[in-house]
CSV table of C-alpha atoms in Angstrom, one decimal:
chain,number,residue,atom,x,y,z
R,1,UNK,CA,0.0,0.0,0.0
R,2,UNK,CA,1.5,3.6,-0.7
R,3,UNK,CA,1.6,5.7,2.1
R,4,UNK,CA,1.7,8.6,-0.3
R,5,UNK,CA,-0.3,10.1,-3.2
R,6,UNK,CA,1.1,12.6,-5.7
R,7,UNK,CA,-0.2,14.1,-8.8
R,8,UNK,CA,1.7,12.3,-11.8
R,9,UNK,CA,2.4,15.8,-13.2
R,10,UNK,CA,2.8,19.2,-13.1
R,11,UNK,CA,3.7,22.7,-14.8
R,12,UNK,CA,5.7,25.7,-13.5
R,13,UNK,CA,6.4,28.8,-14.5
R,14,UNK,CA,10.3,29.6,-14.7
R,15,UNK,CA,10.3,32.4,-11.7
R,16,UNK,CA,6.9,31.4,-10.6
R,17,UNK,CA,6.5,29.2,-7.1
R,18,UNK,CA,6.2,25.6,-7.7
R,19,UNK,CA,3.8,24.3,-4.9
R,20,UNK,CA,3.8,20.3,-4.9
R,21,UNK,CA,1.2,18.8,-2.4
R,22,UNK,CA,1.7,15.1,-0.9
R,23,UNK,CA,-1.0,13.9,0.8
R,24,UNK,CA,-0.3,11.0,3.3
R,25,UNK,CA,-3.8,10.4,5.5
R,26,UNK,CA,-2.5,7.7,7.1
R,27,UNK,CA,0.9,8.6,8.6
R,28,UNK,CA,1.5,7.9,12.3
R,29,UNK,CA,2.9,10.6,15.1
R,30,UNK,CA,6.7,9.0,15.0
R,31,UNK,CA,6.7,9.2,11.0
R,32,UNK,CA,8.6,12.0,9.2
R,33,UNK,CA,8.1,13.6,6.0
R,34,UNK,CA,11.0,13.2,3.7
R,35,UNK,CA,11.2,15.1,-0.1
R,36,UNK,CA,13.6,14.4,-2.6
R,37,UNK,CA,14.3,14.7,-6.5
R,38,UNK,CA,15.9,13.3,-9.5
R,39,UNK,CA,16.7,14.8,-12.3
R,40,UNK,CA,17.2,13.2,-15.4
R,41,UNK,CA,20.1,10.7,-15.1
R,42,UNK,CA,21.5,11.5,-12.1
R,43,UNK,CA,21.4,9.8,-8.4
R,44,UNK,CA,18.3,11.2,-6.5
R,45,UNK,CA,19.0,14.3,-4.1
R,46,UNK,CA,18.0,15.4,-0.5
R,47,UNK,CA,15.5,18.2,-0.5
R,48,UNK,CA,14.2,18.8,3.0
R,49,UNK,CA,12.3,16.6,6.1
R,50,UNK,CA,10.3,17.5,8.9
R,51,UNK,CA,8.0,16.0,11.4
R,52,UNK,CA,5.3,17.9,12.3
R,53,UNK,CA,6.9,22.1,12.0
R,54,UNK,CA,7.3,23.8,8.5
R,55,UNK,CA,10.6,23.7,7.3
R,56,UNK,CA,12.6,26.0,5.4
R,57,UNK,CA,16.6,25.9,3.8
R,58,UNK,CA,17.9,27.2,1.2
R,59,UNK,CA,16.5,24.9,-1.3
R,60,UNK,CA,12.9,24.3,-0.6
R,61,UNK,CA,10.0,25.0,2.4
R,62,UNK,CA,7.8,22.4,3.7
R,63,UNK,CA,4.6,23.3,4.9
R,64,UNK,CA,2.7,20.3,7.1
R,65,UNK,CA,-0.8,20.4,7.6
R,66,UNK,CA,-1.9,20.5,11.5
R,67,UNK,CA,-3.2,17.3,10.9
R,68,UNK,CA,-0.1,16.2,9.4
R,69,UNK,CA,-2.3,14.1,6.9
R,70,UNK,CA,-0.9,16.4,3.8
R,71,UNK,CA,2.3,18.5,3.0
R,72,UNK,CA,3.6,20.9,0.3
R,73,UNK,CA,7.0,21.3,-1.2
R,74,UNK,CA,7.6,24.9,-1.9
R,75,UNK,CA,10.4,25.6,-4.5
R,76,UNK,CA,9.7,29.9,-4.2
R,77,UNK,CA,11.4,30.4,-7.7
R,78,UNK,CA,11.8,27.8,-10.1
R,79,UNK,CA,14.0,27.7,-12.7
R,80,UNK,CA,14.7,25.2,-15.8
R,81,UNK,CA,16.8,23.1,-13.4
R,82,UNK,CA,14.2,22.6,-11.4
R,83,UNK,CA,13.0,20.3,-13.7
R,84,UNK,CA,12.7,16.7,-12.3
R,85,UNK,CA,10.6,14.0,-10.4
R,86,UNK,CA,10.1,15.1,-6.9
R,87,UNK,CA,9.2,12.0,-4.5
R,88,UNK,CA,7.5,12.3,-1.4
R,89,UNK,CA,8.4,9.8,1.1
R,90,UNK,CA,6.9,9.3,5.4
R,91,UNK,CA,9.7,6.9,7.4
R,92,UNK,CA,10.3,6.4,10.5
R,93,UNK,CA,13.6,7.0,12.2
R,94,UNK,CA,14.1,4.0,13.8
R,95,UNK,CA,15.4,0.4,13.1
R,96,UNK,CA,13.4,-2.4,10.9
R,97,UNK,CA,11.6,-2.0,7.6
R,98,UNK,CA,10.0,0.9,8.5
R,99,UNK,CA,12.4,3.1,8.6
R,100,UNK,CA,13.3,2.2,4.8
R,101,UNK,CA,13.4,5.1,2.0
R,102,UNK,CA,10.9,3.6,0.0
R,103,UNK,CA,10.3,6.2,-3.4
R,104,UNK,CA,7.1,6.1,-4.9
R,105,UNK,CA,6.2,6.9,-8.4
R,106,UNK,CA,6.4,11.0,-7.4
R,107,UNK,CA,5.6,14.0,-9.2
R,108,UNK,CA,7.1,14.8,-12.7
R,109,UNK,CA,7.7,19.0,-12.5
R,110,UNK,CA,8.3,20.2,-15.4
R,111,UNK,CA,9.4,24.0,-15.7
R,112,UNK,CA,8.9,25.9,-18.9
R,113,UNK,CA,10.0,29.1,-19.6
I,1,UNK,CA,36.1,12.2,-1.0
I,2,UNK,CA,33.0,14.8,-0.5
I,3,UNK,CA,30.4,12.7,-1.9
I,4,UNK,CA,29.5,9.4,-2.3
I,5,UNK,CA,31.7,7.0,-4.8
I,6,UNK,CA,30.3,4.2,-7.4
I,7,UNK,CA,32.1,2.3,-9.2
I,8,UNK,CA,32.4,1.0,-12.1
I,9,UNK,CA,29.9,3.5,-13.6
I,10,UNK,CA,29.4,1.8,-16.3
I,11,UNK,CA,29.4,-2.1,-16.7
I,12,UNK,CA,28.4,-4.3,-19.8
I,13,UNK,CA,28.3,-8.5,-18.7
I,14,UNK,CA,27.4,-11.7,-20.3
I,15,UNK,CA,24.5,-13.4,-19.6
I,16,UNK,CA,25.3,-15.6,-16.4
I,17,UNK,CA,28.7,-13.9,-15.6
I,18,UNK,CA,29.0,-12.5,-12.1
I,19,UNK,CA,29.4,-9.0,-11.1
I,20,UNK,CA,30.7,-6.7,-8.2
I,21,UNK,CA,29.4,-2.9,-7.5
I,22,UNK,CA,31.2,-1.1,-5.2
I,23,UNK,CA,30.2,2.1,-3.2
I,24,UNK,CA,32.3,4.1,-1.2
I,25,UNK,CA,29.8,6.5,1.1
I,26,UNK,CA,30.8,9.5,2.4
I,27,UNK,CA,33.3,8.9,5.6
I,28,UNK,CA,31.9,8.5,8.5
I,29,UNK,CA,28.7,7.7,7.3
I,30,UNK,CA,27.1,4.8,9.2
I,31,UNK,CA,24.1,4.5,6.9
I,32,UNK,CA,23.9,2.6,3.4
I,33,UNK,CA,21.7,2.0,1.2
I,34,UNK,CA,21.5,0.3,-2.6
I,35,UNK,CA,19.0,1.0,-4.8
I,36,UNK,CA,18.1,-0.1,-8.6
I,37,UNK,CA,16.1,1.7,-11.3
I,38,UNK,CA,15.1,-0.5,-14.4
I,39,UNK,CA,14.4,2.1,-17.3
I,40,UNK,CA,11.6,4.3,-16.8
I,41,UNK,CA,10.8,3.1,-13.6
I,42,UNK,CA,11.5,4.1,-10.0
I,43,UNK,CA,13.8,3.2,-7.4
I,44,UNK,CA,13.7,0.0,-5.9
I,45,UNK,CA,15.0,-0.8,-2.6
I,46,UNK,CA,17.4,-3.5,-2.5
I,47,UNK,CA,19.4,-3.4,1.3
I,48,UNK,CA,20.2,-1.3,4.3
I,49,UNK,CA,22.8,-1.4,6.4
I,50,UNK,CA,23.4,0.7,9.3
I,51,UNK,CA,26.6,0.7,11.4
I,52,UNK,CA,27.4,-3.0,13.1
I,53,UNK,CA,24.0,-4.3,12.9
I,54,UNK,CA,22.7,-7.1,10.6
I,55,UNK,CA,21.9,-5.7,7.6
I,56,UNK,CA,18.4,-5.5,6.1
I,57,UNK,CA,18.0,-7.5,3.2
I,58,UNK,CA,13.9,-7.2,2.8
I,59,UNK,CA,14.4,-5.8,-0.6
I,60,UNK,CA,16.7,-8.1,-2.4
I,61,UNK,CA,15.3,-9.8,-5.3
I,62,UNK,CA,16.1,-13.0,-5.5
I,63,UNK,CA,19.3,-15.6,-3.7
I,64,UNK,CA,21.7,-14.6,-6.7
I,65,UNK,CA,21.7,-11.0,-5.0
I,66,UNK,CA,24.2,-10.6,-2.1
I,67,UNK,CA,26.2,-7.3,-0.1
I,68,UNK,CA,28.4,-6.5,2.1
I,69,UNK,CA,30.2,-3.9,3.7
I,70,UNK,CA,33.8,-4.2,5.5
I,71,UNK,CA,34.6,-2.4,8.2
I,72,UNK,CA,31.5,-0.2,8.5
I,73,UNK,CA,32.6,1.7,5.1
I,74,UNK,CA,32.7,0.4,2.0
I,75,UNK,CA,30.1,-1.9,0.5
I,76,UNK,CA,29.6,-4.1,-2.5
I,77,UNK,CA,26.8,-5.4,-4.4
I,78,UNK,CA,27.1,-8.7,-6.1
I,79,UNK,CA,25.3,-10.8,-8.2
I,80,UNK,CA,25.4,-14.2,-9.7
I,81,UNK,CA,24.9,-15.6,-12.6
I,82,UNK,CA,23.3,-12.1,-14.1
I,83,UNK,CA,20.5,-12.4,-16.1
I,84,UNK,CA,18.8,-9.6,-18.6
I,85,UNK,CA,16.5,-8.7,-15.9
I,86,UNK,CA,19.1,-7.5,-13.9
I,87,UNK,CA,19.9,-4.4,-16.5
I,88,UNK,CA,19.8,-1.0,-14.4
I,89,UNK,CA,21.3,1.8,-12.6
I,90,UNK,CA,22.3,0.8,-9.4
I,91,UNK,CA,22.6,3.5,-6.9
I,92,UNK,CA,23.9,4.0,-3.3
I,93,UNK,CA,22.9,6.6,-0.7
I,94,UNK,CA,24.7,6.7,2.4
I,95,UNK,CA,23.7,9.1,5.6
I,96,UNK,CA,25.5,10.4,8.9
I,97,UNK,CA,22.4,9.0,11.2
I,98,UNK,CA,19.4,7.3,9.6
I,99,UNK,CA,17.0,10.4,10.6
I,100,UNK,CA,19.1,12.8,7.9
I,101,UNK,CA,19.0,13.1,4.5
I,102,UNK,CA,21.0,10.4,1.8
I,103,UNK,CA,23.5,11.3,-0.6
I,104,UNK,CA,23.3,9.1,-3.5
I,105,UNK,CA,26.2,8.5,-5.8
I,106,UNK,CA,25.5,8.5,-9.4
I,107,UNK,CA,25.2,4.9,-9.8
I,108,UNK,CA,26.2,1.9,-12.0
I,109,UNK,CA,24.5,1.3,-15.0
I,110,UNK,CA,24.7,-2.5,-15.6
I,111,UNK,CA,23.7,-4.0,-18.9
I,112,UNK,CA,23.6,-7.4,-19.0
I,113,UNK,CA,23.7,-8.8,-22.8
């Protein structure tokens, strides 16, 4: 079962905000929030995690619901390189399978000029 | 080196030969991960290992898959008697402390003919 669902694909403007939404209804209290991306042909890369507070570095923000059943990935100007497939991922921290990186299929952002 | 190592980056085998991956993570890392991504489709979670303990091998596909890692450093993937299945990138991600982010190398793209 996927603990997350994701749009398959979205547009951005190139200076515009790209606002990507996760939602992930059934995630428990000790699960974090994980966002990464890959761009074409390389390795996937870190974005930003958080547990329950918004999140901000110099990358990306992440804005968790109160209910901590949805999140958004905030990339405030995006540019061509922003281009990629940005996964959304809940783990815990903790030992076993749980705490596995598992990627889903993510969102495809595509940034146009 | 600053970021994580893979090699060989490329590797072209016969069908039924075996082959070794190697992945040198970032020192001082204690958490490793591999990866594979057939073409087109996302990443699949092969193994974990973090520091001493016994590694997690939930995600390995089949007995002809095996890994190690000496010494708490660097690891390698191997696997037997390849077969044309087995063609894809093969990436590592290693992490200071499981709650952080991973650094993923830049793979090895296998190709098994």
């Amino acid at each position: 079962d996927a603990k997350t669902t994701q749009p398959p694909s979205m547009d951005c403007a190139e200076g515009r905000a790209a606002n990507l939404p996760c939602n992930h209804s059934t995630i428990s209290g000790n699960e974090y929030v994980y966002w990464y991306r890959q761009i074409h042909s390389q390795g996937p890369q870190y974005i930003i995690h958080g547990l329950k507070n918004n999140e901000t570095n110099e990358m990306a923000s992440l804005i968790i619901t109160e209910d901590r059943k949805s999140s958004t990935l905030i990339l405030p100007h995006a540019t061509l390189r922003d281009t990629a497939v940005y996964y959304c991922i809940v783990r815990v921290n903790y030992g076993g399978s749980q705490g596995n990186l598992i990627f889903g299929k993510g969102t495809k952002l595509s940034v146009k000029p | 080196g600053a970021g994580v190592s893979q090699s060989p980056s490329n590797k072209v085998t016969e069908k039924g030969k075996d082959v070794e991956l190697r992945c040198d993570p970032i020192s001082g890392h204690t958490a490793l991960y591999w990866y594979r991504q057939s073409l087109g489709q996302g990443l699949e979670f092969l193994i974990y290992f973090q520091g001493n303990s016994a590694p997690d091998k939930s995600g390995l596909p089949s007995d002809r898959f095996s890994a190690e890692r000496t010494g708490g450093s660097v690891s390698t993937l191997t696997i037997q008697r390849t077969q044309q299945e087995d063609s894809a990138v093969y990436l590592c991600a290693s992490s200071l402390q499981r709650v952080d982010g991973y650094t993923f190398g830049s793979g090895t793209r296998l190709t098994v003919v």
